[in-house]
Short mmCIF file of C-alpha atoms in Angstrom, two decimals:
data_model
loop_
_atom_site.label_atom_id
_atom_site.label_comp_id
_atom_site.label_asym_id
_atom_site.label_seq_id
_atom_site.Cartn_x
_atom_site.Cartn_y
_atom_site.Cartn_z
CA UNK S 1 112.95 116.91 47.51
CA UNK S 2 111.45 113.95 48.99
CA UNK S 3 108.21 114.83 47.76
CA UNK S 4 109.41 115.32 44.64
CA UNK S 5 110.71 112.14 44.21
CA UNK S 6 107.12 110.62 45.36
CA UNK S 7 105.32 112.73 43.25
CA UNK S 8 107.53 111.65 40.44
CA UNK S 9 107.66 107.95 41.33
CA UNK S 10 103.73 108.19 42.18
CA UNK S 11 103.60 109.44 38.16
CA UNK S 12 105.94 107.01 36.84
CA UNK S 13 103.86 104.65 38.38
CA UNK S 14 100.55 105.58 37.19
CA UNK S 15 102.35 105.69 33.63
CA UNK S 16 102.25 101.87 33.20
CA UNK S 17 99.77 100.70 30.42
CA UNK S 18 96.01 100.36 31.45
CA UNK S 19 94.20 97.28 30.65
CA UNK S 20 90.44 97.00 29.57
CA UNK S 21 87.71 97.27 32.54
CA UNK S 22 86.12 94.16 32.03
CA UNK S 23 82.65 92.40 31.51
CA UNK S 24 80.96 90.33 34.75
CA UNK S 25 78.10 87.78 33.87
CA UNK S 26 76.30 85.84 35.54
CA UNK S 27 77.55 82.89 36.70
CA UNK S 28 80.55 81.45 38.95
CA UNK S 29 83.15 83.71 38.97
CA UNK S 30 86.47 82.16 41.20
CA UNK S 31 89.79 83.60 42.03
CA UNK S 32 88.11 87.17 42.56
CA UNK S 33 91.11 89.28 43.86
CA UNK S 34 93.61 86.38 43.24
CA UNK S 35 92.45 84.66 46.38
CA UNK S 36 89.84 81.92 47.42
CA UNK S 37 86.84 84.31 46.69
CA UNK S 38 84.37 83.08 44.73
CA UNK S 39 81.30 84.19 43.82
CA UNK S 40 77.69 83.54 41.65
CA UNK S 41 76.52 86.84 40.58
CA UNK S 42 73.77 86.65 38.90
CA UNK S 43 72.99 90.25 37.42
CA UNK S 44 76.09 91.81 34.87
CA UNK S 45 79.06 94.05 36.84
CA UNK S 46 82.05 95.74 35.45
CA UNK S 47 85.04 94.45 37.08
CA UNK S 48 87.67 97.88 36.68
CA UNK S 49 91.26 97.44 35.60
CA UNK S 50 92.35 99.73 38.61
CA UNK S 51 93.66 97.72 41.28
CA UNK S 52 94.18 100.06 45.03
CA UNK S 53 95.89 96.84 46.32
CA UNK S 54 97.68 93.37 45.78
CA UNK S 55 94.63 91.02 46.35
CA UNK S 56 91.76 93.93 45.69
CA UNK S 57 89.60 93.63 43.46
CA UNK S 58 86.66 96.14 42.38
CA UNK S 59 83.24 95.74 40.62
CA UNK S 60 80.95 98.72 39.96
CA UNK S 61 77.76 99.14 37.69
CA UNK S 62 77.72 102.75 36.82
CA UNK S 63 81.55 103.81 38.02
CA UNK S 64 82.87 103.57 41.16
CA UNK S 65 81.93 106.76 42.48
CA UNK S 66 78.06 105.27 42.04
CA UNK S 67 78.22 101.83 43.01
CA UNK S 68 81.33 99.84 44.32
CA UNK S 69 81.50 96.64 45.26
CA UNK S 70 85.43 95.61 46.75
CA UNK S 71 86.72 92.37 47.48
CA UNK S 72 89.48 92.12 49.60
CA UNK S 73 90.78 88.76 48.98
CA UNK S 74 92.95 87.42 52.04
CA UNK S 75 95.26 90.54 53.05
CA UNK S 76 97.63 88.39 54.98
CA UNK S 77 99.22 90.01 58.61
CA UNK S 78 101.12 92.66 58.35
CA UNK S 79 99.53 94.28 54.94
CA UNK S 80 97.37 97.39 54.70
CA UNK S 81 93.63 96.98 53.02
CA UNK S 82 94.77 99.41 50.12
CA UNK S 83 98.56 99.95 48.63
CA UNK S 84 99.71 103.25 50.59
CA UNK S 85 99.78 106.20 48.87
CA UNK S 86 102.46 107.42 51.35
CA UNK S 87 103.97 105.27 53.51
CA UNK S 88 106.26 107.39 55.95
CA UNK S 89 103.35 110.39 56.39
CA UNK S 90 100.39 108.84 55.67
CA UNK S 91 100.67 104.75 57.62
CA UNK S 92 97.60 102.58 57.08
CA UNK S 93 96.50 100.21 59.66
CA UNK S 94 97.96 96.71 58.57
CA UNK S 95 95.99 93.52 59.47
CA UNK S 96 97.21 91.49 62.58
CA UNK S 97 97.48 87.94 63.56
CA UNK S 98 95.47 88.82 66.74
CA UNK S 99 92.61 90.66 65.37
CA UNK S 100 89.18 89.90 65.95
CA UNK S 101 86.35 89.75 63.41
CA UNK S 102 85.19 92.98 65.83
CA UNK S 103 88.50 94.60 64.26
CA UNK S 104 87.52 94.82 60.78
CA UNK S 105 84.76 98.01 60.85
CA UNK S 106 87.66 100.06 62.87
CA UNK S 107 90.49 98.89 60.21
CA UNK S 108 87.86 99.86 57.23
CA UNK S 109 87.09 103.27 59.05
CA UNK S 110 90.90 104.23 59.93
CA UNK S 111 92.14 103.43 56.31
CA UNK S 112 89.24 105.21 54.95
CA UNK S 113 90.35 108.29 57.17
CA UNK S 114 93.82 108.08 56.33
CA UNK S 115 93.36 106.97 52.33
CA UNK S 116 90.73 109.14 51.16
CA UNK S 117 90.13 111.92 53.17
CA UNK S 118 87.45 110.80 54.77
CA UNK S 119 86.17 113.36 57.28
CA UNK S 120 83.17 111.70 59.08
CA UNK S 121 82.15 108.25 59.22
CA UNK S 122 79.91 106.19 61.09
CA UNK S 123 79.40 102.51 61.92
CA UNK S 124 75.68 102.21 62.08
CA UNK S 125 75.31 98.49 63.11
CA UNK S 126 77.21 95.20 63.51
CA UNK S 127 76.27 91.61 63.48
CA UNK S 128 77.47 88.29 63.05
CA UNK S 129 77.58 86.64 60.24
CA UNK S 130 79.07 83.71 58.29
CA UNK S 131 81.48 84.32 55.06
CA UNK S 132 81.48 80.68 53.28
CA UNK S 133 81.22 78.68 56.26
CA UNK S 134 83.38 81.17 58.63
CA UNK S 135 82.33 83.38 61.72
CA UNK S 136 81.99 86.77 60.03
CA UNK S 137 81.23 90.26 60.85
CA UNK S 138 78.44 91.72 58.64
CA UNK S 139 78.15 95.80 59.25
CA UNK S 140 76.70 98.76 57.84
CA UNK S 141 78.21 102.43 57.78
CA UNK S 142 77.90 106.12 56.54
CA UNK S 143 80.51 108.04 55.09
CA UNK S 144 81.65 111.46 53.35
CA UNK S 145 84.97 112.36 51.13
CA UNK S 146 86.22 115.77 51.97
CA UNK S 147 86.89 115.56 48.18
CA UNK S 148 83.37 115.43 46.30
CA UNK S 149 81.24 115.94 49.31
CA UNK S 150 78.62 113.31 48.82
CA UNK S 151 77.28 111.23 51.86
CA UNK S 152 77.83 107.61 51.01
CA UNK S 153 76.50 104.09 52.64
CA UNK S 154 78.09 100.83 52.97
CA UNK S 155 77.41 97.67 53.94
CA UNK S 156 79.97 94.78 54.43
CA UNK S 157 81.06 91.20 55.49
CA UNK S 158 84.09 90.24 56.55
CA UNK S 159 85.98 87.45 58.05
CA UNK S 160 89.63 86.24 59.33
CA UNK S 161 90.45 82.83 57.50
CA UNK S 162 93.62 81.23 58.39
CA UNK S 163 95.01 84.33 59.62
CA UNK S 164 94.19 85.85 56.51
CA UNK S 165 91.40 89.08 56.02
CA UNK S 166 88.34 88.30 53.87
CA UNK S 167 85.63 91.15 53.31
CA UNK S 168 83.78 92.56 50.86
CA UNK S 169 82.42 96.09 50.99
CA UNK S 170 79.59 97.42 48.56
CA UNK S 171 79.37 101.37 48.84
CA UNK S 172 77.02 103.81 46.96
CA UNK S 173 76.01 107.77 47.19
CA UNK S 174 73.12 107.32 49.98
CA UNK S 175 70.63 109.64 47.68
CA UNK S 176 69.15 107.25 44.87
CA UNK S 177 72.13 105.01 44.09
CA UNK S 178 72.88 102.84 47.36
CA UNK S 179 69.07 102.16 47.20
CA UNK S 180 69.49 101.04 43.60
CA UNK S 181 71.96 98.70 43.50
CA UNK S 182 71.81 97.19 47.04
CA UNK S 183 69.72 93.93 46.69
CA UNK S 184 71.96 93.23 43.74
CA UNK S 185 74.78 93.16 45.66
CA UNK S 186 72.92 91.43 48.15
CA UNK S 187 72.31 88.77 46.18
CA UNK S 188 75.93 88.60 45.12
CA UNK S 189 76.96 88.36 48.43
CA UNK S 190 74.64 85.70 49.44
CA UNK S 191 77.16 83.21 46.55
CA UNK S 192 79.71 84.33 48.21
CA UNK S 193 82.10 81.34 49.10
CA UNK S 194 85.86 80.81 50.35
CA UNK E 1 94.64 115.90 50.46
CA UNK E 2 92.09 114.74 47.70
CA UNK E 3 93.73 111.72 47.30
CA UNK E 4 91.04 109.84 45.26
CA UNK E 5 91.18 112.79 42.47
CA UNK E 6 95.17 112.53 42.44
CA UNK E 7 94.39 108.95 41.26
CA UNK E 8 92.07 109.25 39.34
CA UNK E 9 94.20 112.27 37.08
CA UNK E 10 97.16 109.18 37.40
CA UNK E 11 94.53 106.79 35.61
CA UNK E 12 93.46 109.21 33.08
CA UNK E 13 97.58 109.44 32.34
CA UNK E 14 98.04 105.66 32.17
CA UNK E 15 95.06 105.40 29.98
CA UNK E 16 96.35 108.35 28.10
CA UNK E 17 99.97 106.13 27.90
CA UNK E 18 97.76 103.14 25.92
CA UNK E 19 97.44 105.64 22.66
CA UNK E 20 94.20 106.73 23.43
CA UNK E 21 95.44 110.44 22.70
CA UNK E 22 93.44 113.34 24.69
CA UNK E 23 91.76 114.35 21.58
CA UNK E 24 90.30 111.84 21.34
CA UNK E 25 88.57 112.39 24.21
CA UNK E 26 84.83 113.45 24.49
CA UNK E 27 83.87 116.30 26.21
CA UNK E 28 80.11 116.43 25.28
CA UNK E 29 77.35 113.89 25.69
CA UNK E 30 73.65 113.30 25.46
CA UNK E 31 70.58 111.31 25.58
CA UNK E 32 69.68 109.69 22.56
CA UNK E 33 66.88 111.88 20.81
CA UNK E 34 67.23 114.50 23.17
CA UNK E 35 66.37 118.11 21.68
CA UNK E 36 65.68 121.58 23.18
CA UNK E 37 63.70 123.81 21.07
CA UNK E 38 64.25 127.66 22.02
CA UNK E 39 61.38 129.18 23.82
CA UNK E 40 60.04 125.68 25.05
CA UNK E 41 61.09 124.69 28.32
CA UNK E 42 62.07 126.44 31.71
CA UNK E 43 65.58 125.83 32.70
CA UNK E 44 66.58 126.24 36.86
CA UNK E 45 70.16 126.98 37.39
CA UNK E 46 71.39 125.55 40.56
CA UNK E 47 73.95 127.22 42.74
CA UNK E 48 77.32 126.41 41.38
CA UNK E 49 79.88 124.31 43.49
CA UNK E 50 83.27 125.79 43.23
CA UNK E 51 86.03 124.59 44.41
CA UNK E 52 89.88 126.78 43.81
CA UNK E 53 93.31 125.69 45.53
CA UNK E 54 96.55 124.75 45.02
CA UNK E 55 98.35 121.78 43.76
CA UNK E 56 101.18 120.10 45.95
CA UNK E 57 104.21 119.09 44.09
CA UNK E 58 102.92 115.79 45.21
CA UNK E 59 99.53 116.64 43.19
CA UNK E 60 97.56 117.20 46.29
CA UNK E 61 95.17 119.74 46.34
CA UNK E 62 95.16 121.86 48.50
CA UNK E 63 92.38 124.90 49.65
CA UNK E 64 92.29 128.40 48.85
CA UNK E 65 89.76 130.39 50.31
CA UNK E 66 90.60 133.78 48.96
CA UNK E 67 90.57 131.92 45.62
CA UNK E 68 87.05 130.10 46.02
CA UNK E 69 85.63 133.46 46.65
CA UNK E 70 87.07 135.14 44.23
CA UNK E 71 86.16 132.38 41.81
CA UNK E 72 82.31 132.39 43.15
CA UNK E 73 82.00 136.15 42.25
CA UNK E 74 83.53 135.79 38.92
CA UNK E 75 81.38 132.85 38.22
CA UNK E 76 78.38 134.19 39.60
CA UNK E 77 78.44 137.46 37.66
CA UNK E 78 79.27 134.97 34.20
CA UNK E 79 76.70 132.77 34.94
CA UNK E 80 74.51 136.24 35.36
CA UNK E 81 75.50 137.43 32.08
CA UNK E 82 75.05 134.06 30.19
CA UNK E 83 71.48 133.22 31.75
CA UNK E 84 69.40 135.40 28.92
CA UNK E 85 71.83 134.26 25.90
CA UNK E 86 70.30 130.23 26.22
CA UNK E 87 67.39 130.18 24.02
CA UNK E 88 65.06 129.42 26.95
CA UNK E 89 63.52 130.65 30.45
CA UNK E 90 66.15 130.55 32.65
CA UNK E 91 65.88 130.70 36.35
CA UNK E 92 68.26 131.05 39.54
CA UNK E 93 67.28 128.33 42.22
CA UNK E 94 65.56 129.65 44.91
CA UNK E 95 64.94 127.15 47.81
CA UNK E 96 62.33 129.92 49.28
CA UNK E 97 60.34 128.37 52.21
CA UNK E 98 60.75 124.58 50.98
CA UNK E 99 63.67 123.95 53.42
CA UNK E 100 65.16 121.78 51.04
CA UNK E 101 68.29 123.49 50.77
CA UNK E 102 70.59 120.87 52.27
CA UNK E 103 69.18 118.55 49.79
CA UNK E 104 69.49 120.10 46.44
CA UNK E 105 73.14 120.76 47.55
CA UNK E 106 73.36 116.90 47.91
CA UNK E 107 71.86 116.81 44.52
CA UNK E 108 75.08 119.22 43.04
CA UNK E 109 77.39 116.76 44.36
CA UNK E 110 75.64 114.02 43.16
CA UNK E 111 75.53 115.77 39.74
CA UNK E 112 79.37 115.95 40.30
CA UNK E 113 79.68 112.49 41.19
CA UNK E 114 78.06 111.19 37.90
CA UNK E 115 79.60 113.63 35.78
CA UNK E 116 82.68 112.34 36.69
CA UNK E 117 81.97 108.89 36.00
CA UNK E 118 80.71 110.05 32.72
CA UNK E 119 84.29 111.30 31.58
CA UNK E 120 85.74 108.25 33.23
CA UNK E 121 84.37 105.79 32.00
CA UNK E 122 82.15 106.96 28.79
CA UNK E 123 83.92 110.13 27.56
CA UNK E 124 87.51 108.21 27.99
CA UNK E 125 86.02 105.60 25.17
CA UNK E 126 89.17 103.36 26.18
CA UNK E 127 87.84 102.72 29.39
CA UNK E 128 84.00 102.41 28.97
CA UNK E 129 81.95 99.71 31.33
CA UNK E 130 81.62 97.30 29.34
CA UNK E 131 77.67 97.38 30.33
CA UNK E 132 77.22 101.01 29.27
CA UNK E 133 79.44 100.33 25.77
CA UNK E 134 77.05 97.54 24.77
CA UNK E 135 74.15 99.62 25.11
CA UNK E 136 75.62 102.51 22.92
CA UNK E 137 73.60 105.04 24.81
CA UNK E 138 74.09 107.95 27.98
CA UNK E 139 72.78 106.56 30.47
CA UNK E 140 73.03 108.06 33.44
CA UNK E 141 71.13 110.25 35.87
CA UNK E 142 70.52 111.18 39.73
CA UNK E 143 67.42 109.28 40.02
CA UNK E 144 63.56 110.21 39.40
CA UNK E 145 63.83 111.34 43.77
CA UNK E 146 64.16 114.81 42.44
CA UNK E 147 61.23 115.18 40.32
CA UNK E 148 59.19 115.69 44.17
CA UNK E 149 61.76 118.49 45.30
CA UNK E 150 58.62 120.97 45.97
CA UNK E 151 61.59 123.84 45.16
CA UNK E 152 62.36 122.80 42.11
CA UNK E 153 58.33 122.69 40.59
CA UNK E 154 57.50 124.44 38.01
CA UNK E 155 61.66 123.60 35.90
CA UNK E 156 61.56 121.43 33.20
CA UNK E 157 65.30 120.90 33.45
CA UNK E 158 68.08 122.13 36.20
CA UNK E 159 71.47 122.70 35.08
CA UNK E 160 73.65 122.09 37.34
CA UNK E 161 77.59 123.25 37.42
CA UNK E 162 80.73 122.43 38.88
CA UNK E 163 84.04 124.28 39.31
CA UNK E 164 87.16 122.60 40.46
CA UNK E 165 90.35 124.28 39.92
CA UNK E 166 93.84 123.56 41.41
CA UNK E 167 96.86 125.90 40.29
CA UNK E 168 100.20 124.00 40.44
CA UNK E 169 102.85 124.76 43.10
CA UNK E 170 106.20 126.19 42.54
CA UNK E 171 107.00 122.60 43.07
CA UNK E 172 104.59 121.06 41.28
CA UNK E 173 105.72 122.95 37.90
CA UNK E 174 109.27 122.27 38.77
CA UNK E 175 108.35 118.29 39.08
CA UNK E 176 106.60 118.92 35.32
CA UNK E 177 109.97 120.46 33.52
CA UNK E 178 111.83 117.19 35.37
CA UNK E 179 109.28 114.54 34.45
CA UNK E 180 110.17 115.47 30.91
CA UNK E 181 113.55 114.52 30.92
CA UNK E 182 111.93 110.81 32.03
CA UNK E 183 110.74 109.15 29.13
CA UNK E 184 107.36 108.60 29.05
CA UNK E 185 106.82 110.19 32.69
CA UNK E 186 104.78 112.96 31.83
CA UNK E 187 103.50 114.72 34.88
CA UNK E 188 101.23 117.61 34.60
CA UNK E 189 100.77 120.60 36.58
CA UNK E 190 97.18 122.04 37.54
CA UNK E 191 93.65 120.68 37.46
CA UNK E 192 90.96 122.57 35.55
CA UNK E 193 87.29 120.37 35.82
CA UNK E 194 84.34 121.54 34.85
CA UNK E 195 80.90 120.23 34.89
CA UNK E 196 77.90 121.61 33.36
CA UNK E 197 74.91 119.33 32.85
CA UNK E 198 70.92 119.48 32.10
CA UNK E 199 68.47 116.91 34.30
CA UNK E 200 65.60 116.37 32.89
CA UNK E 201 63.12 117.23 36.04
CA UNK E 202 60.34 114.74 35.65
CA UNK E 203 62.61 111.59 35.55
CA UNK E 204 66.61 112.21 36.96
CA UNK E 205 67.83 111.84 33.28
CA UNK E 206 70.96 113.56 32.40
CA UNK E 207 69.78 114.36 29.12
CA UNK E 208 73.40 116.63 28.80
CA UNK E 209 76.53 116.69 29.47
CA UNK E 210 79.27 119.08 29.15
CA UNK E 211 82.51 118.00 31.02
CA UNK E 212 86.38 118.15 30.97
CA UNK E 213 89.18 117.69 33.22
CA UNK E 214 91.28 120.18 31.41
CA UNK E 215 89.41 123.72 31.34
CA UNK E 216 90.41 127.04 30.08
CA UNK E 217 90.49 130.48 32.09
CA UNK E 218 91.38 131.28 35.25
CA UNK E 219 88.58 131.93 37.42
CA UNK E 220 90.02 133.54 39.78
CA UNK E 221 89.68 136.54 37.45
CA UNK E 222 86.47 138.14 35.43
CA UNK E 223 87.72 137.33 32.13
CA UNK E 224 88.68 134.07 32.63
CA UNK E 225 85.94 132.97 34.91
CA UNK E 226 84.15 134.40 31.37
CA UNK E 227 85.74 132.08 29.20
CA UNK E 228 85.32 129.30 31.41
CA UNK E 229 81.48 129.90 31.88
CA UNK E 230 81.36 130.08 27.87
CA UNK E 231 83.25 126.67 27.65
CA UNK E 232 81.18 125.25 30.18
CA UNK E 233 78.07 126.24 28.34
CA UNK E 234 79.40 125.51 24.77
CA UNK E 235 76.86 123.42 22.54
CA UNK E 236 74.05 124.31 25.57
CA UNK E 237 70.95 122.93 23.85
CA UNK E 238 68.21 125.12 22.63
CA UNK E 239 70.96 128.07 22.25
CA UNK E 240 70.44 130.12 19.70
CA UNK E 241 73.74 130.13 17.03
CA UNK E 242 76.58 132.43 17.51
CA UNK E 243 79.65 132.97 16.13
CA UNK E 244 82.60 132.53 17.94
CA UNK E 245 84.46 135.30 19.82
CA UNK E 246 87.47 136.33 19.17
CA UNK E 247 90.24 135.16 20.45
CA UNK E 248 89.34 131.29 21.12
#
């Protein structure tokens, strides 16, 4: 019965009215993910209506499943990345007051497990960084969805500011699209500022 | 535990909740100007990725082996029979000694991947990029990488076709007959996707695009995996006319 009543309230939920995805120029661009993120992209992104969390926000070229790019806009302690899909079976890893900017690839990689089926993933490298003027983690890593079986790359930055979590992660299929779109976000995440 | 496809179905039901009714939905898209002329061009058909389970009352899917199989036969054999009906040379992929197995199969999913970003967000017109809806065109593809697949010389096009089917639970249908009695909860049982798709061989183009999240025929059995291969090939350019069969 209990899953019932989440797969009911999980369809309720999805039942509330969709807004427009939305057009990205060029140009400043603040409160991205209700937070301090700003940004200065300078090519054109789609910023989707779908919101997987409280302070996430997601910007794609071709769809999500192409090109991502998610901001993660000060998940305060005790919060998960993404809203749970299932709380009492399926925890996420919730940010801490004690975590280290070393934290964030192995928070990323467990809720990716957890979330979205993720069955192998890799953190290829990890270096430091700075995120608008704060000690940062900047890291690369390799994924695959048990669902649609295609091999993905990421690349991210991320930072703890005032105890909050700051990161932005920009994911593509590693044939033909992450090599696409990467210097673009690149570039966007070279304005990026807190 | 597909997750990520659970949610998307969910958005597809909250856009559906804004009015934009499933009809009008597009199933069928392709590159401006595209033709196909019968007799012209030689088509390779990739191996099909098929994928049959179950649906948790929760709307997980869950796997079915005996299913996949049975669904991989049926296919096959529909595929077999539908190959000389498509107004040009078609061809079954053959990765002979190029060793690039491994990579064309990355290709399929990547097919899949775009496809499904195609109904998302340009066959749902409610929830187009607002980047692609300026441009008023399809564009999308996998990328000009596959025009040097030594396997795949001599094709003009590949078409390229996915199968995913999840058949609700006990659960899952009783969850459907209770959602009604919720106003505006409508919950749905099953998932029926197909893909079918042409890439244009010399630049990555999807040039066509057949795809829906709500399929007919059950493929776990000849006849259905029949009418599903006929759906999935429906409009196929550079078929010769035919009138419908009976029945559908």
């Amino acid at each position: 019965m209990t899953r019932l009543l989440i797969g009911l309230s999980m369809g309720l939920a999805a039942m509330s009215p969709a807004a427009a995805n939305s057009l990205v120029s060029a140009g400043p661009r603040p409160n991205i993910a209700g937070s301090s993120f700003s940004a200065a992209p300078v090519d054109e992104w789609n910023r989707l209506s779908r919101k997987d969390g409280k302070n996430v926000e997601i910007w794609t070229r071709d769809g999500d499943q192409l090109n991502k790019v998610t901001f993660f806009g000060g998940i305060p302690s005790g919060k998960p990345l993404v809203r749970e899909i299932d709380k009492k079976r399926q925890p996420l890893p919730k940010v801490a007051a004690d975590m280290l900017i070393t934290d964030i690839p192995v928070m990323l990689e467990s809720t990716y497990r957890i979330q979205y089926a993720v069955s192998q993933m890799d953190i290829d490298s990890q270096e430091p960084a700075t995120l608008g003027g704060h000690k940062a983690i900047r890291f690369t890593y390799r994924f695959a969805r048990e669902d649609d079986g295609v091999r993905r790359k990421g690349e991210a930055i991320g930072a703890f500011v005032g105890g909050k979590l700051y990161l932005v992660t920009y994911e593509a299929p590693a044939l033909y699209f992450f090599d696409k779109d990467v210097e673009k976000y690149r570039k966007l995440a070279a304005t990026l500022a807190l | 535990m597909k997750i990520t496809w659970f949610l998307r179905a969910a958005c597809a039901v909250a856009i559906a909740a804004t009015g934009i009714s499933a009809a009008a939905q597009e199933k069928t898209g392709n590159k401006p100007g595209f033709t196909l002329a019968p007799g012209t061009a030689r088509i390779v058909l990739m191996r099909p990725t098929i994928w049959v389970g179950e649906q948790s009352t929760a709307g997980m899917p869950e796997p079915n082996a005996d299913w996949t199989t049975q669904a991989r036969e049926n296919i096959a054999r529909a595929l077999a029979d539908a190959q000389t009906g498509l107004g040009n040379v078609v061809i079954s992929y053959d990765e002979d000694a190029s060793g690039e197995g491994a990579l064309v199969a990355e290709y399929s999913h990547l097919f899949g991947a775009v496809a499904e970003s195609v109904i998302e967000y340009q066959f749902f017109s409610g929830n187009r990029l607002p980047t692609k809806k300026r441009k008023d065109s399809f564009d999308w593809g996998v990328g000009n990488g596959i025009a040097g697949l030594k396997s795949l010389e001599g094709g003009d096009y590949a078409l390229f076709i996915n199968v995913h089917d999840e058949y609700g639970s006990t659960g899952r249908k009783i969850l459907q007959i209770v959602s009604m009695f919720a106003p505006g909860a409508g919950v749905s049982s099953g998932v029926h996707k197909g893909h079918a798709g042409l890439v244009d061989l010399k630049t990555g183009e999807l040039v066509w695009l057949n795809a829906d999240w709500e399929m007919g025929g059950d493929v776990r059995t000849a006849e259905g995996a029949a009418k599903r291969v006929r759906q999935l090939l429906e409009g196929f350019p550079g078929r010769p006319a035919e009138a419908p069969a009976e029945g559908e």
